Short mmCIF file of C-alpha atoms and ligand atoms in Angstrom, two decimals:
data_model
loop_
_atom_site.label_atom_id
_atom_site.label_comp_id
_atom_site.label_asym_id
_atom_site.label_seq_id
_atom_site.Cartn_x
_atom_site.Cartn_y
_atom_site.Cartn_z
CA MET A 2 73.98 120.91 69.61
CA THR A 3 70.70 122.75 70.12
CA GLU A 4 71.13 125.95 72.10
CA ARG A 5 68.83 126.12 75.11
CA ILE A 6 68.32 129.81 75.61
CA GLU A 7 67.65 131.01 79.14
CA PRO A 8 66.13 134.41 78.36
CA ALA A 9 67.16 136.18 81.58
CA ARG A 10 70.51 134.54 82.38
CA PHE A 11 72.39 137.80 81.61
CA ALA A 12 69.51 140.23 82.20
CA GLY A 13 70.74 143.51 83.66
CA GLN A 14 74.36 142.55 83.03
CA THR A 15 77.01 144.28 80.94
CA VAL A 16 79.49 141.89 79.33
CA ILE A 17 82.51 142.89 77.26
CA VAL A 18 83.27 140.39 74.49
CA THR A 19 86.40 140.84 72.37
CA GLY A 20 86.71 139.32 68.93
CA ALA A 21 82.93 139.71 68.76
CA GLY A 22 82.85 140.16 64.99
CA SER A 23 83.62 136.57 64.02
CA GLY A 24 83.69 132.95 65.07
CA ILE A 25 83.69 132.12 68.77
CA GLY A 26 83.46 135.75 69.92
CA ARG A 27 80.49 136.44 67.70
CA ALA A 28 78.67 133.30 68.84
CA THR A 29 79.36 134.25 72.46
CA ALA A 30 78.12 137.82 71.98
CA LEU A 31 74.96 136.55 70.28
CA ARG A 32 74.25 134.03 73.01
CA ILE A 33 74.66 136.63 75.77
CA ALA A 34 72.39 139.11 73.97
CA ARG A 35 69.75 136.41 73.38
CA GLU A 36 69.94 135.75 77.11
CA GLY A 37 69.21 139.36 77.97
CA GLY A 38 72.70 140.85 78.37
CA ARG A 39 74.06 144.14 77.20
CA VAL A 40 77.08 143.18 75.11
CA ILE A 41 79.97 145.53 74.46
CA ALA A 42 80.96 143.87 71.20
CA VAL A 43 84.62 144.65 70.49
CA ASP A 44 86.44 143.89 67.26
CA ILE A 45 89.29 145.42 65.29
CA SER A 46 87.40 144.88 62.06
CA PRO A 47 84.52 147.31 61.43
CA HIS A 48 83.41 145.07 58.58
CA ASN A 49 82.89 142.17 61.00
CA LEU A 50 80.73 144.24 63.34
CA VAL A 51 78.35 145.79 60.80
CA ASP A 52 75.92 142.94 60.43
CA MET A 53 75.39 141.97 64.08
CA PRO A 54 71.73 140.97 64.23
CA GLY A 55 69.47 143.42 66.03
CA ALA A 56 66.75 141.01 67.14
CA ALA A 57 67.80 139.92 70.62
CA ALA A 58 66.47 140.26 74.13
CA GLY A 59 69.56 142.21 75.14
CA GLU A 60 71.58 144.92 73.47
CA PHE A 61 74.67 145.14 71.26
CA VAL A 62 77.04 148.05 71.60
CA PRO A 63 79.53 147.57 68.75
CA ILE A 64 82.95 149.14 69.36
CA VAL A 65 85.65 149.03 66.71
CA ALA A 66 88.77 148.69 68.84
CA ASP A 67 92.16 147.04 68.90
CA VAL A 68 92.65 145.07 72.13
CA THR A 69 96.36 145.93 72.05
CA SER A 70 95.73 149.71 72.17
CA GLU A 71 95.38 151.47 75.54
CA VAL A 72 93.44 154.30 73.88
CA ASP A 73 90.97 151.87 72.34
CA ILE A 74 90.60 149.97 75.62
CA SER A 75 89.67 153.23 77.37
CA ARG A 76 86.86 153.68 74.85
CA VAL A 77 85.67 150.14 75.56
CA ILE A 78 85.59 150.78 79.31
CA ASP A 79 83.77 154.09 78.78
CA ALA A 80 81.17 152.36 76.61
CA ALA A 81 80.65 149.66 79.24
CA GLY A 82 79.80 152.23 81.91
CA ASP A 83 79.96 152.01 85.70
CA ARG A 84 79.15 148.34 86.14
CA ILE A 85 81.01 145.61 84.25
CA ASN A 86 79.67 142.19 85.15
CA ALA A 87 81.91 140.12 82.92
CA LEU A 88 84.67 140.07 80.34
CA ALA A 89 85.21 137.43 77.67
CA ASN A 90 88.67 137.76 76.14
CA VAL A 91 88.11 135.93 72.87
CA ALA A 92 90.08 137.91 70.25
CA GLY A 93 93.15 136.01 69.13
CA VAL A 94 95.31 135.19 66.15
CA MET A 95 97.03 132.03 64.96
CA ASP A 96 100.73 131.62 64.12
CA ASP A 97 102.24 129.97 61.05
CA MET A 98 103.09 126.66 62.76
CA THR A 99 106.81 127.40 62.92
CA PRO A 100 108.91 125.64 65.57
CA VAL A 101 111.08 127.94 67.72
CA GLY A 102 114.19 127.40 65.57
CA GLU A 103 112.44 129.05 62.63
CA VAL A 104 110.04 131.52 64.19
CA SER A 105 110.29 135.11 62.92
CA ASP A 106 110.24 138.10 65.26
CA ALA A 107 107.23 139.40 63.31
CA VAL A 108 105.13 136.29 63.94
CA TRP A 109 106.21 136.06 67.59
CA GLN A 110 105.40 139.72 68.26
CA ARG A 111 102.06 139.71 66.44
CA VAL A 112 100.86 136.58 68.24
CA PHE A 113 102.04 137.70 71.68
CA THR A 114 100.77 141.27 71.24
CA VAL A 115 97.22 140.15 70.47
CA ASN A 116 96.95 136.87 72.40
CA VAL A 117 98.83 137.85 75.57
CA ASP A 118 99.20 141.65 75.79
CA GLY A 119 95.59 142.14 74.64
CA VAL A 120 94.22 139.74 77.26
CA MET A 121 96.36 141.26 80.02
CA LYS A 122 95.45 144.85 79.08
CA LEU A 123 91.70 144.19 79.04
CA MET A 124 91.93 142.42 82.39
CA ARG A 125 94.04 145.23 83.84
CA ALA A 126 91.42 147.75 82.74
CA VAL A 127 88.39 145.79 83.96
CA ILE A 128 89.60 144.30 87.26
CA PRO A 129 89.64 147.59 89.26
CA HIS A 130 85.95 148.08 88.39
CA MET A 131 85.18 144.54 89.51
CA ILE A 132 87.09 144.99 92.77
CA GLU A 133 85.10 148.13 93.50
CA GLN A 134 81.82 146.36 92.69
CA GLY A 135 82.83 143.28 94.68
CA PHE A 136 81.94 140.91 91.85
CA GLY A 137 82.77 139.98 88.28
CA THR A 138 83.75 137.11 86.03
CA VAL A 139 86.43 136.84 83.38
CA VAL A 140 86.75 134.09 80.80
CA ASN A 141 89.90 133.93 78.70
CA VAL A 142 89.97 131.85 75.55
CA ALA A 143 93.07 129.66 75.53
CA SER A 144 93.36 126.68 73.17
CA GLU A 145 94.24 123.04 72.97
CA ALA A 146 97.67 124.57 72.34
CA ALA A 147 97.66 125.60 76.01
CA LEU A 148 97.53 121.90 76.93
CA ARG A 149 99.90 120.21 74.50
CA GLY A 150 102.79 120.88 72.11
CA SER A 151 101.36 119.34 68.97
CA ALA A 152 98.53 121.76 68.14
CA ALA A 153 100.36 124.78 66.69
CA GLY A 154 103.73 126.50 66.36
CA ALA A 155 105.94 127.84 69.15
CA ALA A 156 104.48 131.36 69.26
CA TYR A 157 100.82 130.37 69.45
CA THR A 158 101.51 127.50 71.88
CA ALA A 159 103.57 129.74 74.19
CA SER A 160 100.98 132.54 73.97
CA LYS A 161 98.13 130.27 74.99
CA HIS A 162 100.17 128.84 77.88
CA ALA A 163 100.63 132.47 78.96
CA VAL A 164 96.85 132.96 78.84
CA VAL A 165 96.52 130.08 81.31
CA GLY A 166 99.14 131.72 83.55
CA LEU A 167 97.23 135.00 83.52
CA THR A 168 94.04 133.12 84.31
CA VAL A 169 95.25 131.13 87.30
CA SER A 170 97.29 133.99 88.78
CA SER A 171 94.28 136.30 88.61
CA ALA A 172 91.89 133.65 89.95
CA TYR A 173 94.13 133.26 92.98
CA MET A 174 94.77 136.97 93.52
CA TYR A 175 91.20 138.20 93.10
CA GLY A 176 89.11 135.29 94.36
CA PRO A 177 88.73 136.94 97.77
CA SER A 178 87.45 140.09 95.99
CA GLY A 179 84.50 138.18 94.55
CA ILE A 180 86.01 137.86 91.09
CA ARG A 181 86.21 134.56 89.23
CA VAL A 182 88.68 134.06 86.37
CA ASN A 183 88.56 130.94 84.21
CA ALA A 184 89.70 129.83 80.77
CA VAL A 185 88.25 127.70 78.01
CA ALA A 186 90.57 125.62 75.84
CA PRO A 187 88.78 125.02 72.53
CA GLY A 188 89.59 122.17 70.20
CA PRO A 189 88.89 122.69 66.49
CA VAL A 190 86.07 125.13 65.75
CA ARG A 191 84.73 126.30 62.36
CA THR A 192 85.54 130.03 62.35
CA GLY A 193 87.36 132.63 60.30
CA ILE A 194 90.73 131.98 61.97
CA GLU A 195 93.53 131.53 59.45
CA THR A 196 96.11 128.77 59.59
CA THR A 197 99.24 129.07 57.47
CA TRP A 198 102.19 126.74 57.14
CA GLY A 199 105.47 128.61 57.36
CA SER A 200 107.65 125.59 58.10
CA GLU A 201 108.03 122.13 56.58
CA LEU A 202 109.00 120.70 59.99
CA GLY A 203 106.02 122.40 61.61
CA LYS A 204 103.67 121.03 58.95
CA GLN A 205 105.03 117.51 59.30
CA ARG A 206 104.96 117.44 63.12
CA VAL A 207 101.56 119.12 63.58
CA ARG A 208 99.94 117.00 60.84
CA ALA A 209 101.35 113.85 62.48
CA SER A 210 99.01 114.50 65.42
CA HIS A 211 95.89 115.01 63.29
CA SER A 212 94.57 111.47 63.69
CA ILE A 213 93.61 112.15 67.34
CA ILE A 214 91.87 115.47 66.66
CA PRO A 215 88.07 115.33 66.96
CA LYS A 216 85.84 116.85 64.27
CA SER A 217 85.51 120.61 64.29
CA VAL A 218 82.38 122.06 65.86
CA ASP A 219 80.20 125.12 65.32
CA ALA A 220 81.19 128.23 67.29
CA SER A 221 77.89 128.08 69.19
CA VAL A 222 79.24 125.00 71.00
CA LEU A 223 82.08 127.10 72.38
CA ALA A 224 79.70 129.92 73.23
CA ALA A 225 77.84 127.46 75.46
CA SER A 226 81.05 126.64 77.37
CA ILE A 227 82.12 130.28 77.63
CA THR A 228 78.73 131.58 78.78
CA PHE A 229 78.57 128.79 81.38
CA LEU A 230 81.81 130.11 82.90
CA LEU A 231 80.68 133.74 82.58
CA SER A 232 77.38 133.09 84.32
CA GLU A 233 76.27 132.24 87.85
CA ASP A 234 75.91 128.63 86.68
CA SER A 235 79.63 128.26 87.40
CA ALA A 236 79.51 130.05 90.77
CA ASN A 237 81.91 127.62 92.47
CA ILE A 238 84.48 127.52 89.66
CA ASN A 239 87.54 129.76 89.78
CA GLY A 240 90.92 129.23 88.13
CA ALA A 241 89.74 126.35 85.95
CA VAL A 242 90.94 125.67 82.43
CA LEU A 243 88.00 123.94 80.78
CA PRO A 244 88.82 121.92 77.68
CA SER A 245 85.92 122.27 75.24
CA ASP A 246 87.40 119.99 72.64
CA GLY A 247 85.29 116.88 72.12
CA GLY A 248 87.75 114.88 74.21
CA TRP A 249 90.96 115.77 72.37
CA SER A 250 92.69 116.50 75.67
CA ALA A 251 91.87 112.98 76.86
CA ALA A 252 93.89 111.45 74.01
N1 NAD B 1218 88.87 128.26 65.73
C1 NAD B 1218 89.54 127.34 66.45
O1 NAD B 1218 89.64 126.15 66.05
C2 NAD B 1218 90.18 127.73 67.76
C3 NAD B 1218 90.75 126.71 68.53
C4 NAD B 1218 91.36 127.04 69.74
C5 NAD B 1218 91.36 128.36 70.17
N2 NAD B 1218 90.80 129.32 69.40
C6 NAD B 1218 90.83 130.69 69.92
O2 NAD B 1218 89.53 131.24 69.89
C7 NAD B 1218 89.61 132.65 69.80
C8 NAD B 1218 88.67 133.14 68.72
O3 NAD B 1218 89.11 132.64 67.48
P1 NAD B 1218 88.14 132.32 66.25
O4 NAD B 1218 88.51 130.96 65.79
O5 NAD B 1218 86.75 132.64 66.57
O6 NAD B 1218 88.77 133.32 65.18
P2 NAD B 1218 88.14 134.38 64.19
O7 NAD B 1218 89.29 134.82 63.33
O8 NAD B 1218 86.92 133.86 63.52
O9 NAD B 1218 87.70 135.59 65.14
C9 NAD B 1218 88.65 136.36 65.82
C10 NAD B 1218 88.16 137.81 65.84
O10 NAD B 1218 89.11 138.56 66.61
C11 NAD B 1218 89.29 139.80 65.97
N3 NAD B 1218 90.59 140.36 66.35
C12 NAD B 1218 91.82 139.93 65.97
N4 NAD B 1218 92.76 140.74 66.46
C13 NAD B 1218 92.12 141.68 67.18
C14 NAD B 1218 92.55 142.79 67.93
N5 NAD B 1218 93.85 143.11 68.02
N6 NAD B 1218 91.62 143.55 68.56
C15 NAD B 1218 90.30 143.27 68.46
N7 NAD B 1218 89.83 142.23 67.74
C16 NAD B 1218 90.73 141.45 67.12
C17 NAD B 1218 89.21 139.49 64.48
O11 NAD B 1218 88.91 140.66 63.69
C18 NAD B 1218 88.09 138.46 64.44
O12 NAD B 1218 86.81 139.05 64.21
C19 NAD B 1218 91.08 132.99 69.57
O13 NAD B 1218 91.66 133.40 70.80
C20 NAD B 1218 91.68 131.67 69.12
O14 NAD B 1218 93.05 131.57 69.43
C21 NAD B 1218 90.21 129.04 68.21
#
């Protein structure tokens, strides 16, 4: 895919992007900055944020923050300032492919804390600003695991279904306030996300579905889908879960 940059698509806009240090979040932050936006680039890893390129039409404001921490989220909101045009909740972690009969409390809690609590807390912090402004867009990154049972273990699959629940509930509740909330469900993407195999049954069952999985894509392909939903280009779309998966969800 060749990115077609629209230099002013996010001009004058402040967009919070979590997970901005790597993979899909980084590609999304870069795309928004190239298109004129001011990006509040949030990541828990300082190392990931150090080499964000400076040459862009917009601006990067790197914030080392944990999306599960209320204190850190306050710093993110302060850095964003009075007007927050959009939020992309991209930060997320994978599980170890364990089915529910084998899942550990540690894996369940880690995955839910980042993938669900983090998304909810950022939305809870940002939505009041958007209500006051009378506009705003939120894009939550779900997964193919939000659409089917064969893509990951119980914790990750349940967490991404919860992301869809947060998305559609908020789209319904805040639509009349001028706020749109959508989700993207990526298929396989080449990023830094780590997959481990903590269960023989999980490995066998998940691998059995591999023949229908399309080839993995560059993170910039997902950035194109996410920025479409963040921007005015998707003005009539609210509460959608957009598979960006090369057709995996059609199989
Ligand atoms: N890569 C894929 O194939 C794929 C497929 C479907 C969905 N996703 C989803 O896409 C999103 C991005 O994943 P990615 O593949 O780009 O992964 P990645 O590991 O490359 O990037 C995730 C980033 O999030 C950051 N992060 C993790 N926990 C955080 C926290 N508590 N606070 C702040 N930042 C935190 C990490 O430091 C990292 O920089 C995730 O929600 C993931 O579930 C990825």
